[in-house]
Short mmCIF file of C-alpha atoms in Angstrom, two decimals:
data_model
loop_
_atom_site.label_atom_id
_atom_site.label_comp_id
_atom_site.label_asym_id
_atom_site.label_seq_id
_atom_site.Cartn_x
_atom_site.Cartn_y
_atom_site.Cartn_z
CA UNK A 1 177.90 -63.23 36.87
CA UNK A 2 180.45 -62.41 34.17
CA UNK A 3 179.71 -65.86 32.81
CA UNK A 4 176.05 -64.94 32.52
CA UNK A 5 176.85 -61.65 30.77
CA UNK A 6 178.96 -63.64 28.34
CA UNK A 7 176.03 -66.00 27.80
CA UNK A 8 173.72 -63.04 27.23
CA UNK A 9 176.08 -61.55 24.64
CA UNK A 10 176.56 -64.91 22.92
CA UNK A 11 172.80 -65.45 22.76
CA UNK A 12 172.20 -62.01 21.28
CA UNK A 13 174.98 -62.57 18.74
CA UNK A 14 173.62 -65.96 17.75
CA UNK A 15 170.07 -64.63 17.37
CA UNK A 16 171.25 -61.55 15.46
CA UNK A 17 173.44 -63.47 13.03
CA UNK A 18 170.71 -66.06 12.48
CA UNK A 19 168.10 -63.37 11.75
CA UNK A 20 170.42 -61.45 9.43
CA UNK A 21 171.27 -64.61 7.46
CA UNK A 22 167.70 -65.91 7.36
CA UNK A 23 166.25 -62.80 5.69
CA UNK A 24 168.08 -63.33 2.37
CA UNK A 25 167.66 -67.12 2.61
CA UNK A 26 163.95 -67.12 3.43
CA UNK A 27 162.87 -64.33 1.05
CA UNK A 28 163.27 -66.21 -2.25
CA UNK A 29 162.00 -69.41 -0.64
CA UNK A 30 158.87 -67.67 0.70
CA UNK A 31 158.30 -65.95 -2.65
CA UNK A 32 158.47 -69.28 -4.42
CA UNK A 33 156.13 -70.91 -1.89
CA UNK A 34 153.67 -68.01 -2.20
CA UNK A 35 153.49 -68.30 -5.99
CA UNK A 36 154.42 -71.83 -6.97
CA UNK A 37 151.88 -74.02 -8.68
CA UNK A 38 154.34 -76.91 -8.78
CA UNK A 39 153.30 -80.17 -7.09
CA UNK A 40 156.58 -79.96 -5.19
CA UNK A 41 155.26 -77.02 -3.21
CA UNK A 42 153.44 -78.91 -0.46
CA UNK A 43 156.50 -81.09 0.07
CA UNK A 44 158.79 -78.09 0.44
CA UNK A 45 156.23 -76.39 2.67
CA UNK A 46 156.15 -79.45 4.93
CA UNK A 47 159.96 -79.59 5.09
CA UNK A 48 160.16 -75.91 6.02
CA UNK A 49 157.59 -76.39 8.78
CA UNK A 50 159.26 -79.53 10.19
CA UNK A 51 161.22 -77.73 12.94
CA UNK A 52 157.87 -76.58 14.37
CA UNK A 53 156.87 -80.07 15.41
CA UNK A 54 160.12 -82.02 15.45
CA UNK A 55 161.62 -82.37 18.96
CA UNK A 56 164.74 -80.16 19.01
CA UNK A 57 166.73 -83.10 20.31
CA UNK A 58 166.00 -84.99 17.08
CA UNK A 59 167.24 -82.10 14.98
CA UNK A 60 170.26 -81.75 17.27
CA UNK A 61 170.97 -85.46 17.09
CA UNK A 62 171.04 -85.55 13.30
CA UNK A 63 173.10 -82.38 13.12
CA UNK A 64 175.58 -83.97 15.49
CA UNK A 65 175.74 -87.03 13.22
CA UNK A 66 176.15 -85.11 9.96
CA UNK A 67 178.30 -82.23 11.14
CA UNK A 68 180.88 -83.98 13.28
CA UNK A 69 184.39 -83.82 11.81
CA UNK A 70 184.34 -87.51 10.89
CA UNK A 71 181.22 -87.13 8.72
CA UNK A 72 181.49 -86.00 5.08
CA UNK A 73 179.88 -82.60 5.58
CA UNK A 74 181.57 -81.82 8.88
CA UNK A 75 184.91 -83.01 7.51
CA UNK A 76 184.59 -80.73 4.51
CA UNK A 77 183.99 -77.76 6.80
CA UNK A 78 187.03 -78.68 8.87
CA UNK A 79 189.24 -78.88 5.77
CA UNK A 80 187.92 -75.49 4.56
CA UNK A 81 188.05 -73.53 7.81
CA UNK A 82 190.09 -75.64 10.18
CA UNK A 83 187.18 -75.45 12.62
CA UNK A 84 184.67 -78.04 13.72
CA UNK A 85 180.96 -77.50 13.22
CA UNK A 86 180.04 -79.41 16.35
CA UNK A 87 180.60 -77.77 19.72
CA UNK A 88 181.31 -74.45 18.00
CA UNK A 89 179.53 -71.14 17.40
CA UNK A 90 179.41 -71.64 13.60
CA UNK A 91 177.70 -74.96 14.16
CA UNK A 92 175.11 -73.25 16.38
CA UNK A 93 174.43 -70.66 13.66
CA UNK A 94 173.89 -73.40 11.10
CA UNK A 95 171.59 -75.28 13.48
CA UNK A 96 169.64 -72.09 14.28
CA UNK A 97 169.12 -71.37 10.59
CA UNK A 98 167.35 -74.69 10.23
CA UNK A 99 165.60 -74.51 13.57
CA UNK A 100 164.19 -70.98 13.00
CA UNK A 101 163.55 -71.24 9.25
CA UNK A 102 159.73 -71.53 9.52
CA UNK A 103 159.57 -68.48 11.78
CA UNK A 104 160.99 -66.35 8.99
CA UNK A 105 159.46 -68.14 5.97
CA UNK A 106 155.85 -68.33 7.14
CA UNK A 107 155.26 -64.62 7.91
CA UNK A 108 156.99 -63.68 4.66
CA UNK A 109 154.94 -66.20 2.70
CA UNK A 110 151.65 -64.84 4.00
CA UNK A 111 152.82 -61.25 3.44
CA UNK A 112 153.71 -62.07 -0.18
CA UNK A 113 150.39 -63.85 -0.68
CA UNK A 114 148.53 -60.79 0.58
CA UNK A 115 149.92 -58.60 -2.23
CA UNK A 116 147.00 -58.34 -4.66
CA UNK A 117 147.62 -59.85 -8.09
CA UNK A 118 145.93 -56.81 -9.61
CA UNK A 119 148.53 -54.51 -8.11
CA UNK A 120 151.31 -56.57 -9.66
CA UNK A 121 149.44 -56.48 -12.95
CA UNK A 122 149.18 -52.69 -12.72
CA UNK A 123 152.92 -52.43 -12.14
CA UNK A 124 153.54 -54.54 -15.24
CA UNK A 125 151.21 -52.24 -17.22
CA UNK A 126 153.42 -49.40 -15.98
CA UNK A 127 156.48 -51.06 -17.45
CA UNK A 128 157.92 -52.86 -14.45
CA UNK A 129 159.76 -56.15 -15.01
CA UNK A 130 159.19 -59.01 -12.54
CA UNK A 131 162.40 -58.17 -10.65
CA UNK A 132 161.48 -54.48 -10.62
CA UNK A 133 157.97 -55.38 -9.36
CA UNK A 134 159.43 -57.41 -6.51
CA UNK A 135 161.65 -54.57 -5.29
CA UNK A 136 159.30 -51.67 -5.97
CA UNK A 137 155.91 -53.19 -5.12
CA UNK A 138 156.16 -56.46 -3.22
CA UNK A 139 158.85 -55.49 -0.70
CA UNK A 140 157.28 -52.19 0.44
CA UNK A 141 153.92 -53.93 0.86
CA UNK A 142 155.52 -56.76 2.88
CA UNK A 143 157.30 -54.64 5.48
CA UNK A 144 155.15 -56.05 8.26
CA UNK A 145 155.95 -59.59 7.20
CA UNK A 146 159.67 -58.82 7.47
CA UNK A 147 159.21 -57.22 10.87
CA UNK A 148 157.18 -60.15 12.17
CA UNK A 149 159.56 -62.72 10.71
CA UNK A 150 162.63 -60.99 12.15
CA UNK A 151 161.22 -60.55 15.65
CA UNK A 152 159.93 -64.12 15.80
CA UNK A 153 163.17 -65.55 14.43
CA UNK A 154 165.26 -63.57 16.88
CA UNK A 155 163.08 -64.48 19.86
CA UNK A 156 162.85 -68.12 18.87
CA UNK A 157 166.61 -68.41 18.47
CA UNK A 158 167.06 -66.87 21.91
CA UNK A 159 164.92 -69.66 23.32
CA UNK A 160 166.85 -72.46 21.63
CA UNK A 161 167.83 -75.21 24.08
CA UNK A 162 167.52 -78.78 22.90
CA UNK A 163 169.49 -78.33 19.70
CA UNK A 164 172.28 -76.47 21.47
CA UNK A 165 172.51 -79.06 24.19
CA UNK A 166 172.75 -81.88 21.67
CA UNK A 167 175.36 -80.43 19.34
CA UNK A 168 176.85 -77.43 21.12
CA UNK A 169 177.26 -78.46 24.67
CA UNK A 170 178.20 -75.91 27.28
CA UNK A 171 181.38 -74.11 26.27
CA UNK A 172 181.58 -70.59 27.76
CA UNK A 173 181.94 -67.94 25.06
CA UNK A 174 181.36 -70.50 22.32
CA UNK A 175 178.12 -72.38 22.87
CA UNK A 176 176.93 -71.48 26.38
CA UNK A 177 173.77 -69.54 25.57
CA UNK A 178 171.21 -68.25 28.09
CA UNK A 179 168.95 -71.29 28.15
CA UNK A 180 171.95 -73.54 28.79
CA UNK A 181 173.14 -71.18 31.54
CA UNK A 182 169.75 -71.39 33.26
CA UNK A 183 169.79 -75.16 33.04
CA UNK A 184 173.24 -75.23 34.57
CA UNK A 185 172.24 -72.88 37.40
CA UNK A 186 169.31 -75.12 38.25
CA UNK A 187 171.50 -78.23 38.11
CA UNK A 188 173.90 -76.61 40.57
CA UNK A 189 170.94 -75.39 42.72
CA UNK A 190 171.88 -71.73 42.12
CA UNK A 191 168.23 -70.66 41.95
CA UNK A 192 168.92 -66.93 42.39
CA UNK A 193 171.00 -66.75 39.23
CA UNK A 194 168.46 -68.90 37.41
CA UNK A 195 165.68 -66.54 38.50
CA UNK A 196 167.42 -63.49 37.10
CA UNK A 197 167.98 -65.06 33.69
CA UNK A 198 164.57 -66.74 33.54
CA UNK A 199 162.70 -63.60 34.48
CA UNK A 200 164.74 -61.63 31.95
CA UNK A 201 163.72 -64.07 29.22
CA UNK A 202 160.04 -63.87 30.23
CA UNK A 203 160.20 -60.09 29.88
CA UNK A 204 162.06 -60.32 26.59
CA UNK A 205 159.55 -62.76 25.10
CA UNK A 206 156.67 -60.55 26.11
CA UNK A 207 158.22 -57.43 24.60
CA UNK A 208 159.01 -59.29 21.35
CA UNK A 209 155.47 -60.51 20.90
CA UNK A 210 154.08 -57.14 21.94
CA UNK A 211 156.19 -55.55 19.19
CA UNK A 212 154.81 -57.99 16.66
CA UNK A 213 151.18 -57.39 17.61
CA UNK A 214 151.64 -53.66 18.05
CA UNK A 215 153.28 -52.96 14.73
CA UNK A 216 152.31 -55.82 12.49
CA UNK A 217 148.56 -55.64 13.03
CA UNK A 218 146.04 -58.40 13.36
CA UNK A 219 146.89 -60.02 10.06
CA UNK A 220 149.82 -61.83 11.61
CA UNK A 221 149.40 -65.42 12.60
CA UNK A 222 152.02 -66.31 15.12
CA UNK A 223 153.16 -69.80 14.44
CA UNK A 224 153.42 -72.39 17.16
CA UNK A 225 156.86 -72.52 18.77
CA UNK B 1 154.59 -46.81 -38.86
CA UNK B 2 152.92 -50.14 -39.21
CA UNK B 3 150.42 -50.38 -36.38
CA UNK B 4 148.23 -53.20 -37.56
CA UNK B 5 146.95 -55.29 -34.66
CA UNK B 6 146.00 -58.91 -35.30
CA UNK B 7 144.46 -61.10 -32.63
CA UNK B 8 143.58 -64.68 -33.43
CA UNK B 9 142.66 -67.45 -31.07
CA UNK B 10 140.46 -68.76 -28.31
CA UNK B 11 140.19 -68.56 -24.59
CA UNK B 12 138.03 -70.87 -22.53
CA UNK B 13 136.96 -69.96 -19.04
CA UNK B 14 134.12 -71.93 -17.51
CA UNK B 15 131.06 -71.45 -19.70
CA UNK B 16 132.59 -68.49 -21.49
CA UNK B 17 134.51 -68.85 -24.74
CA UNK B 18 136.32 -66.01 -26.40
CA UNK B 19 136.79 -66.76 -30.09
CA UNK B 20 138.56 -63.92 -31.83
CA UNK B 21 139.72 -63.28 -35.34
CA UNK B 22 140.43 -59.60 -35.38
CA UNK B 23 142.54 -57.52 -37.74
CA UNK B 24 142.60 -53.82 -36.91
CA UNK B 25 144.48 -51.18 -38.88
CA UNK B 26 144.31 -48.81 -35.86
CA UNK B 27 144.58 -45.93 -38.35
CA UNK B 28 141.73 -44.40 -36.41
CA UNK B 29 140.86 -44.70 -32.77
CA UNK B 30 138.97 -47.92 -32.32
CA UNK B 31 136.08 -48.60 -29.98
CA UNK B 32 134.92 -51.92 -28.56
CA UNK B 33 131.29 -52.19 -27.61
CA UNK B 34 129.19 -54.96 -26.14
CA UNK B 35 127.05 -55.85 -23.18
CA UNK B 36 128.55 -56.98 -19.88
CA UNK B 37 130.07 -60.42 -20.31
CA UNK B 38 130.52 -60.07 -24.07
CA UNK B 39 134.30 -60.39 -23.69
CA UNK B 40 135.46 -56.79 -24.22
CA UNK B 41 137.67 -56.73 -21.15
CA UNK B 42 139.04 -60.20 -21.85
CA UNK B 43 139.95 -59.15 -25.39
CA UNK B 44 141.84 -56.15 -24.04
CA UNK B 45 143.61 -58.34 -21.48
CA UNK B 46 144.65 -60.74 -24.24
CA UNK B 47 146.17 -57.82 -26.15
CA UNK B 48 147.90 -56.65 -22.97
CA UNK B 49 149.32 -60.14 -22.41
CA UNK B 50 147.79 -60.91 -19.04
CA UNK B 51 145.58 -63.85 -20.06
CA UNK B 52 147.94 -66.85 -19.99
CA UNK B 53 145.08 -69.20 -20.90
CA UNK B 54 144.71 -67.60 -24.35
CA UNK B 55 145.51 -70.00 -27.18
CA UNK B 56 146.47 -68.12 -30.29
CA UNK B 57 148.52 -65.20 -31.47
CA UNK B 58 148.78 -61.45 -31.09
CA UNK B 59 150.75 -59.36 -33.58
CA UNK B 60 151.36 -55.62 -33.46
CA UNK B 61 153.00 -54.04 -36.48
CA UNK B 62 155.93 -56.26 -37.40
CA UNK B 63 156.23 -57.65 -33.90
CA UNK B 64 154.87 -60.93 -32.66
CA UNK B 65 153.66 -60.31 -29.13
CA UNK B 66 152.47 -63.80 -28.47
CA UNK B 67 152.07 -67.07 -30.28
CA UNK B 68 151.09 -70.07 -28.19
CA UNK B 69 152.18 -72.51 -30.92
CA UNK B 70 155.64 -71.02 -31.28
CA UNK B 71 155.76 -70.47 -27.52
CA UNK B 72 156.44 -66.78 -27.99
CA UNK B 73 155.27 -64.39 -25.31
CA UNK B 74 156.56 -60.85 -25.02
CA UNK B 75 155.90 -59.89 -21.39
CA UNK B 76 153.44 -57.07 -20.78
CA UNK B 77 156.03 -54.63 -19.51
CA UNK B 78 157.95 -54.86 -22.80
CA UNK B 79 154.95 -54.24 -25.05
CA UNK B 80 154.96 -50.46 -24.61
CA UNK B 81 151.31 -50.20 -23.66
CA UNK B 82 149.32 -47.65 -21.76
CA UNK B 83 146.60 -49.61 -20.00
CA UNK B 84 143.68 -48.44 -17.90
CA UNK B 85 141.36 -51.11 -16.60
CA UNK B 86 137.87 -50.74 -15.24
CA UNK B 87 138.83 -51.09 -11.59
CA UNK B 88 142.13 -49.37 -11.95
CA UNK B 89 144.45 -50.39 -9.18
CA UNK B 90 146.92 -47.67 -8.40
CA UNK B 91 149.99 -48.65 -6.43
CA UNK B 92 148.91 -48.67 -2.78
CA UNK B 93 150.83 -46.85 -0.08
CA UNK B 94 152.01 -44.17 -2.50
CA UNK B 95 150.88 -40.66 -3.24
CA UNK B 96 149.40 -39.70 -6.61
CA UNK B 97 152.67 -37.97 -7.49
CA UNK B 98 154.65 -41.10 -6.61
CA UNK B 99 152.30 -43.17 -8.76
CA UNK B 100 152.88 -40.87 -11.72
CA UNK B 101 156.65 -40.88 -11.09
CA UNK B 102 156.59 -44.67 -11.08
CA UNK B 103 155.10 -44.68 -14.57
CA UNK B 104 157.36 -41.93 -15.92
CA UNK B 105 160.54 -43.56 -14.63
CA UNK B 106 159.71 -46.73 -16.52
CA UNK B 107 158.54 -44.99 -19.67
CA UNK B 108 159.90 -45.93 -23.06
CA UNK B 109 161.69 -42.73 -23.97
CA UNK B 110 161.66 -42.91 -27.74
CA UNK B 111 158.10 -41.79 -28.46
CA UNK B 112 156.97 -38.18 -28.48
CA UNK B 113 154.98 -37.40 -25.40
CA UNK B 114 152.83 -35.05 -23.44
CA UNK B 115 154.34 -32.94 -20.69
CA UNK B 116 153.61 -33.74 -17.08
CA UNK B 117 151.91 -30.37 -16.56
CA UNK B 118 149.73 -30.80 -19.60
CA UNK B 119 148.44 -34.22 -18.54
CA UNK B 120 147.93 -33.28 -14.90
CA UNK B 121 146.02 -30.11 -15.80
CA UNK B 122 144.06 -31.77 -18.59
CA UNK B 123 142.81 -34.55 -16.34
CA UNK B 124 142.07 -32.26 -13.38
CA UNK B 125 144.40 -33.98 -10.94
CA UNK B 126 146.71 -31.10 -9.89
CA UNK B 127 144.98 -30.85 -6.54
CA UNK B 128 145.38 -34.59 -5.91
CA UNK B 129 149.15 -34.89 -6.36
CA UNK B 130 150.07 -34.96 -2.68
CA UNK B 131 147.16 -37.19 -1.65
CA UNK B 132 147.57 -40.87 -0.91
CA UNK B 133 145.80 -43.04 -3.44
CA UNK B 134 143.68 -44.66 -0.72
CA UNK B 135 141.83 -41.36 -0.20
CA UNK B 136 140.75 -40.91 -3.83
CA UNK B 137 137.25 -41.40 -5.19
CA UNK B 138 136.59 -43.88 -7.99
CA UNK B 139 136.54 -41.16 -10.62
CA UNK B 140 139.76 -39.62 -9.33
CA UNK B 141 141.49 -43.00 -9.33
CA UNK B 142 140.49 -43.50 -12.94
CA UNK B 143 141.86 -40.11 -13.95
CA UNK B 144 145.17 -40.79 -12.19
CA UNK B 145 145.37 -44.17 -13.91
CA UNK B 146 144.74 -42.49 -17.25
CA UNK B 147 147.49 -39.96 -16.49
CA UNK B 148 149.87 -42.83 -15.71
CA UNK B 149 149.02 -44.52 -19.00
CA UNK B 150 149.60 -41.32 -20.98
CA UNK B 151 152.80 -40.34 -19.15
CA UNK B 152 154.52 -43.62 -19.82
CA UNK B 153 154.69 -42.76 -23.51
CA UNK B 154 152.89 -45.81 -24.79
CA UNK B 155 152.86 -47.09 -28.36
CA UNK B 156 149.27 -48.23 -27.94
CA UNK B 157 146.61 -47.12 -25.51
CA UNK B 158 144.24 -49.78 -24.18
CA UNK B 159 141.43 -48.18 -22.22
CA UNK B 160 138.68 -50.25 -20.61
CA UNK B 161 135.84 -47.97 -19.51
CA UNK B 162 138.48 -45.55 -18.25
CA UNK B 163 136.02 -42.83 -17.26
CA UNK B 164 133.04 -44.88 -16.10
CA UNK B 165 133.18 -43.55 -12.52
CA UNK B 166 133.28 -39.89 -13.60
CA UNK B 167 130.18 -37.77 -14.12
CA UNK B 168 128.89 -37.00 -17.60
CA UNK B 169 130.44 -33.53 -17.75
CA UNK B 170 133.89 -34.82 -16.80
CA UNK B 171 133.56 -37.68 -19.27
CA UNK B 172 132.82 -35.26 -22.08
CA UNK B 173 135.62 -32.85 -21.16
CA UNK B 174 138.23 -35.53 -20.64
CA UNK B 175 137.03 -37.43 -23.68
CA UNK B 176 137.55 -34.35 -25.86
CA UNK B 177 141.01 -33.77 -24.43
CA UNK B 178 141.92 -37.41 -24.93
CA UNK B 179 140.82 -37.17 -28.58
CA UNK B 180 143.00 -34.11 -29.09
CA UNK B 181 145.99 -35.77 -27.49
CA UNK B 182 145.84 -39.05 -29.38
CA UNK B 183 145.33 -37.15 -32.62
CA UNK B 184 148.30 -34.84 -31.93
CA UNK B 185 150.57 -37.74 -30.98
CA UNK B 186 149.14 -40.02 -33.65
CA UNK B 187 148.77 -42.57 -30.87
CA UNK B 188 146.71 -45.68 -31.63
CA UNK B 189 143.96 -46.23 -29.09
CA UNK B 190 141.45 -48.95 -28.32
CA UNK B 191 138.60 -47.70 -26.17
CA UNK B 192 136.14 -50.08 -24.53
CA UNK B 193 132.77 -48.73 -23.48
CA UNK B 194 129.14 -49.70 -23.43
CA UNK B 195 127.98 -46.12 -23.93
CA UNK B 196 127.24 -45.51 -27.65
CA UNK B 197 127.46 -41.72 -27.28
CA UNK B 198 130.94 -41.94 -25.80
CA UNK B 199 132.09 -44.28 -28.55
CA UNK B 200 130.60 -41.99 -31.18
CA UNK B 201 132.49 -39.05 -29.71
CA UNK B 202 135.83 -40.76 -29.28
CA UNK B 203 136.24 -43.42 -31.93
CA UNK B 204 135.93 -43.78 -35.66
CA UNK B 205 136.12 -47.52 -35.97
CA UNK B 206 133.92 -49.76 -33.87
CA UNK B 207 134.06 -53.43 -32.98
CA UNK B 208 130.89 -54.90 -31.49
CA UNK B 209 131.31 -57.99 -29.34
CA UNK B 210 128.65 -60.47 -28.40
CA UNK B 211 129.07 -63.63 -26.35
CA UNK B 212 132.80 -63.81 -26.92
CA UNK B 213 132.84 -63.21 -30.67
CA UNK B 214 133.04 -60.16 -32.94
CA UNK B 215 129.44 -59.55 -33.96
CA UNK B 216 130.05 -56.56 -36.22
CA UNK B 217 132.61 -53.92 -37.02
CA UNK B 218 132.94 -50.83 -39.17
CA UNK B 219 132.69 -47.08 -39.11
CA UNK B 220 131.52 -46.12 -35.61
CA UNK B 221 128.70 -43.89 -36.72
CA UNK B 222 127.35 -46.43 -39.18
CA UNK B 223 127.51 -49.25 -36.62
CA UNK B 224 125.88 -47.19 -33.87
CA UNK B 225 123.09 -46.03 -36.21
CA UNK B 226 122.48 -49.57 -37.43
CA UNK B 227 122.43 -50.69 -33.83
CA UNK B 228 119.84 -48.10 -32.90
CA UNK B 229 117.71 -49.12 -35.88
CA UNK B 230 117.91 -52.74 -34.77
CA UNK B 231 116.78 -51.78 -31.27
CA UNK B 232 113.90 -49.77 -32.73
CA UNK B 233 112.82 -52.70 -34.87
CA UNK B 234 112.82 -54.96 -31.86
CA UNK B 235 110.69 -52.47 -30.02
CA UNK B 236 108.31 -52.15 -32.95
CA UNK B 237 107.85 -55.90 -33.02
CA UNK B 238 107.13 -56.07 -29.34
CA UNK B 239 104.87 -53.10 -29.00
CA UNK B 240 101.75 -52.12 -30.85
CA UNK B 241 100.67 -48.52 -30.50
CA UNK B 242 97.01 -47.59 -30.77
CA UNK B 243 95.35 -44.24 -30.29
CA UNK B 244 92.43 -43.82 -27.96
CA UNK B 245 90.20 -41.13 -26.58
CA UNK B 246 89.88 -40.41 -22.87
CA UNK B 247 86.28 -40.71 -21.75
CA UNK B 248 86.56 -40.30 -18.00
CA UNK B 249 89.32 -39.56 -15.50
CA UNK B 250 88.52 -40.44 -11.93
CA UNK B 251 91.31 -39.25 -9.62
CA UNK B 252 89.62 -40.70 -6.53
CA UNK B 253 89.44 -44.22 -7.95
CA UNK B 254 92.63 -43.69 -9.98
CA UNK B 255 90.65 -44.95 -12.91
CA UNK B 256 90.94 -43.97 -16.51
CA UNK B 257 88.28 -44.84 -19.06
CA UNK B 258 89.38 -44.93 -22.67
CA UNK B 259 87.62 -45.33 -25.95
CA UNK B 260 89.43 -46.68 -29.01
CA UNK B 261 88.77 -46.07 -32.66
CA UNK B 262 86.87 -48.54 -34.76
CA UNK B 263 89.98 -49.19 -36.80
CA UNK B 264 91.71 -50.81 -33.83
CA UNK B 265 89.96 -53.96 -32.84
CA UNK B 266 91.27 -54.56 -29.38
CA UNK B 267 88.71 -56.92 -27.99
CA UNK B 268 91.17 -59.84 -27.99
CA UNK B 269 94.31 -57.85 -27.27
CA UNK B 270 93.45 -56.64 -23.83
CA UNK B 271 92.44 -58.68 -20.85
CA UNK B 272 91.74 -57.44 -17.34
CA UNK B 273 94.91 -56.82 -15.32
CA UNK B 274 97.09 -56.86 -18.40
CA UNK B 275 99.89 -54.33 -18.59
CA UNK B 276 99.74 -51.35 -20.91
CA UNK B 277 101.82 -48.21 -21.22
CA UNK B 278 99.92 -44.96 -21.61
CA UNK B 279 101.91 -42.21 -23.22
CA UNK B 280 100.59 -38.73 -22.46
CA UNK B 281 101.96 -35.62 -24.20
CA UNK B 282 103.52 -33.29 -21.65
CA UNK B 283 102.74 -30.06 -23.52
CA UNK B 284 99.15 -30.38 -24.60
CA UNK B 285 97.31 -33.14 -22.74
CA UNK B 286 94.11 -32.75 -24.72
CA UNK B 287 95.84 -33.43 -28.05
CA UNK B 288 96.17 -37.19 -28.10
CA UNK B 289 96.78 -40.23 -26.02
CA UNK B 290 98.63 -43.35 -27.02
CA UNK B 291 98.28 -46.71 -25.43
CA UNK B 292 101.08 -49.19 -26.02
CA UNK B 293 100.26 -52.85 -25.79
CA UNK B 294 103.22 -55.01 -24.88
CA UNK B 295 103.15 -58.44 -26.40
CA UNK B 296 104.51 -60.08 -23.27
CA UNK B 297 102.81 -59.81 -19.93
CA UNK B 298 105.19 -58.25 -17.43
CA UNK B 299 105.60 -59.64 -13.95
CA UNK B 300 104.25 -56.79 -11.88
CA UNK B 301 101.09 -56.38 -13.88
CA UNK B 302 98.73 -55.97 -10.94
CA UNK B 303 100.30 -52.69 -9.99
CA UNK B 304 100.82 -51.09 -13.33
CA UNK B 305 97.56 -52.16 -14.94
CA UNK B 306 95.44 -50.87 -12.14
CA UNK B 307 93.14 -48.06 -13.03
CA UNK B 308 93.22 -48.39 -16.80
CA UNK B 309 90.02 -49.43 -18.48
CA UNK B 310 89.24 -49.62 -22.10
CA UNK B 311 85.86 -49.32 -23.66
CA UNK B 312 84.84 -49.86 -27.24
CA UNK B 313 83.20 -47.16 -29.25
CA UNK B 314 80.24 -47.66 -31.56
CA UNK B 315 78.57 -50.52 -29.77
CA UNK B 316 81.62 -52.61 -28.92
CA UNK B 317 81.04 -54.20 -25.57
CA UNK B 318 83.73 -53.22 -23.07
CA UNK B 319 85.92 -56.10 -21.94
CA UNK B 320 85.33 -55.27 -18.38
CA UNK B 321 83.22 -52.89 -16.37
CA UNK B 322 84.35 -52.14 -12.87
#
């Protein structure tokens, strides 16, 4: 049971760190996607949405290839931090950032698109620079987008399984998150323990989505997960 | 202070072309007049710097605000403007007070300005300060937008039908106050409107736009008077007025029988079911009656022509007996 509590804590930490890091990463990206007229936009949009349809095992497989200590990127990380990116918590955070990116970017992008151009124009008539307009007009009007993006990112990271299995494995306190713990309980025929965790996750997912619909209104389109 | 405004260039949007060569001294408040679609709003937006498709240049005083050839474009927020557009968008989710604060905090501080209390009282918005902007009426929104524009201490006021949603009394009152303020501050102002009376009250120089070009400009009064004369001439060409005498009035049949003077030979001018306007003096109905013949047949002739008959005097055969 202590192992499961540890898994619960690790999962919450992973989801929290991922959400906190994704907000500053996804905000400029979503703003660019919402306003860009560049032909590159559709390409970037497709890349951002890739984790929605790509099997998590594929993502996990490539991360394993590129992040292992013998690869250039993974080796660089080892020489900088002395820690490996595969089979480690940092590696899981990096993987989750990629895996959950669309869940943060897409709600933000539609929130930014919904800010009327005329309102931005008015703010510029009132002497606001583009940066000023973003902070004083766009952000307050996009609160719901941030709420939706954060809840979905958090919940989606909690449900991560394939990627973790591929590149994280099952190291208690390091990479053994809830979904892995459930899998292990089932493998060892410990159905009671599996039930507790599984039911907990069902409840958690429901509450997350309820929060989104309750506070973010009907304008939100929940992306496929 | 040099406040000459020069706008030169073109803007193409679908079928509409704006082709402007305008040089305004802005010594006096300047009006822009024209029918809907003449390009008044677009001209103002070019001056404000929010029409990226504009090919040409805008200069204010010694400053170059935009020049598409030299790739110069001073962004709107650095031009020191006070802008009110027709559908003024206030900042949503904020109170009126917060909207005014937003403008004041970003104001250029160098110019002399009106006090907050003065503007708020003068535009009748004291009672609105704590309200959210979503609850305001169209007229109230316009007055708040005007207050924002004045409170941000602009170097040039650009007002596009800023009072159109207010009633006539408010328009007059606020118009007078606005005149006093811009005169006291010596603030250049461009005021777009399609109401000649408002332009006569508020401006001394007038630019008339038509189909994307400047059709005329000059002293407001002279332009408005000339405009009225032109309208009258058009009316005179289209309408011929003859006098006639009422022979019979039949309220039951809603039929009026008229007799015209010998001098007006109308036998060819009127046909059954054609449309005429009968002008009847309100004060003294027995005095005279005028019948106006419109040169073009209107569409709903059957309704309006019903019940009017004409009959020649002195042996002229009537066109039609019913």
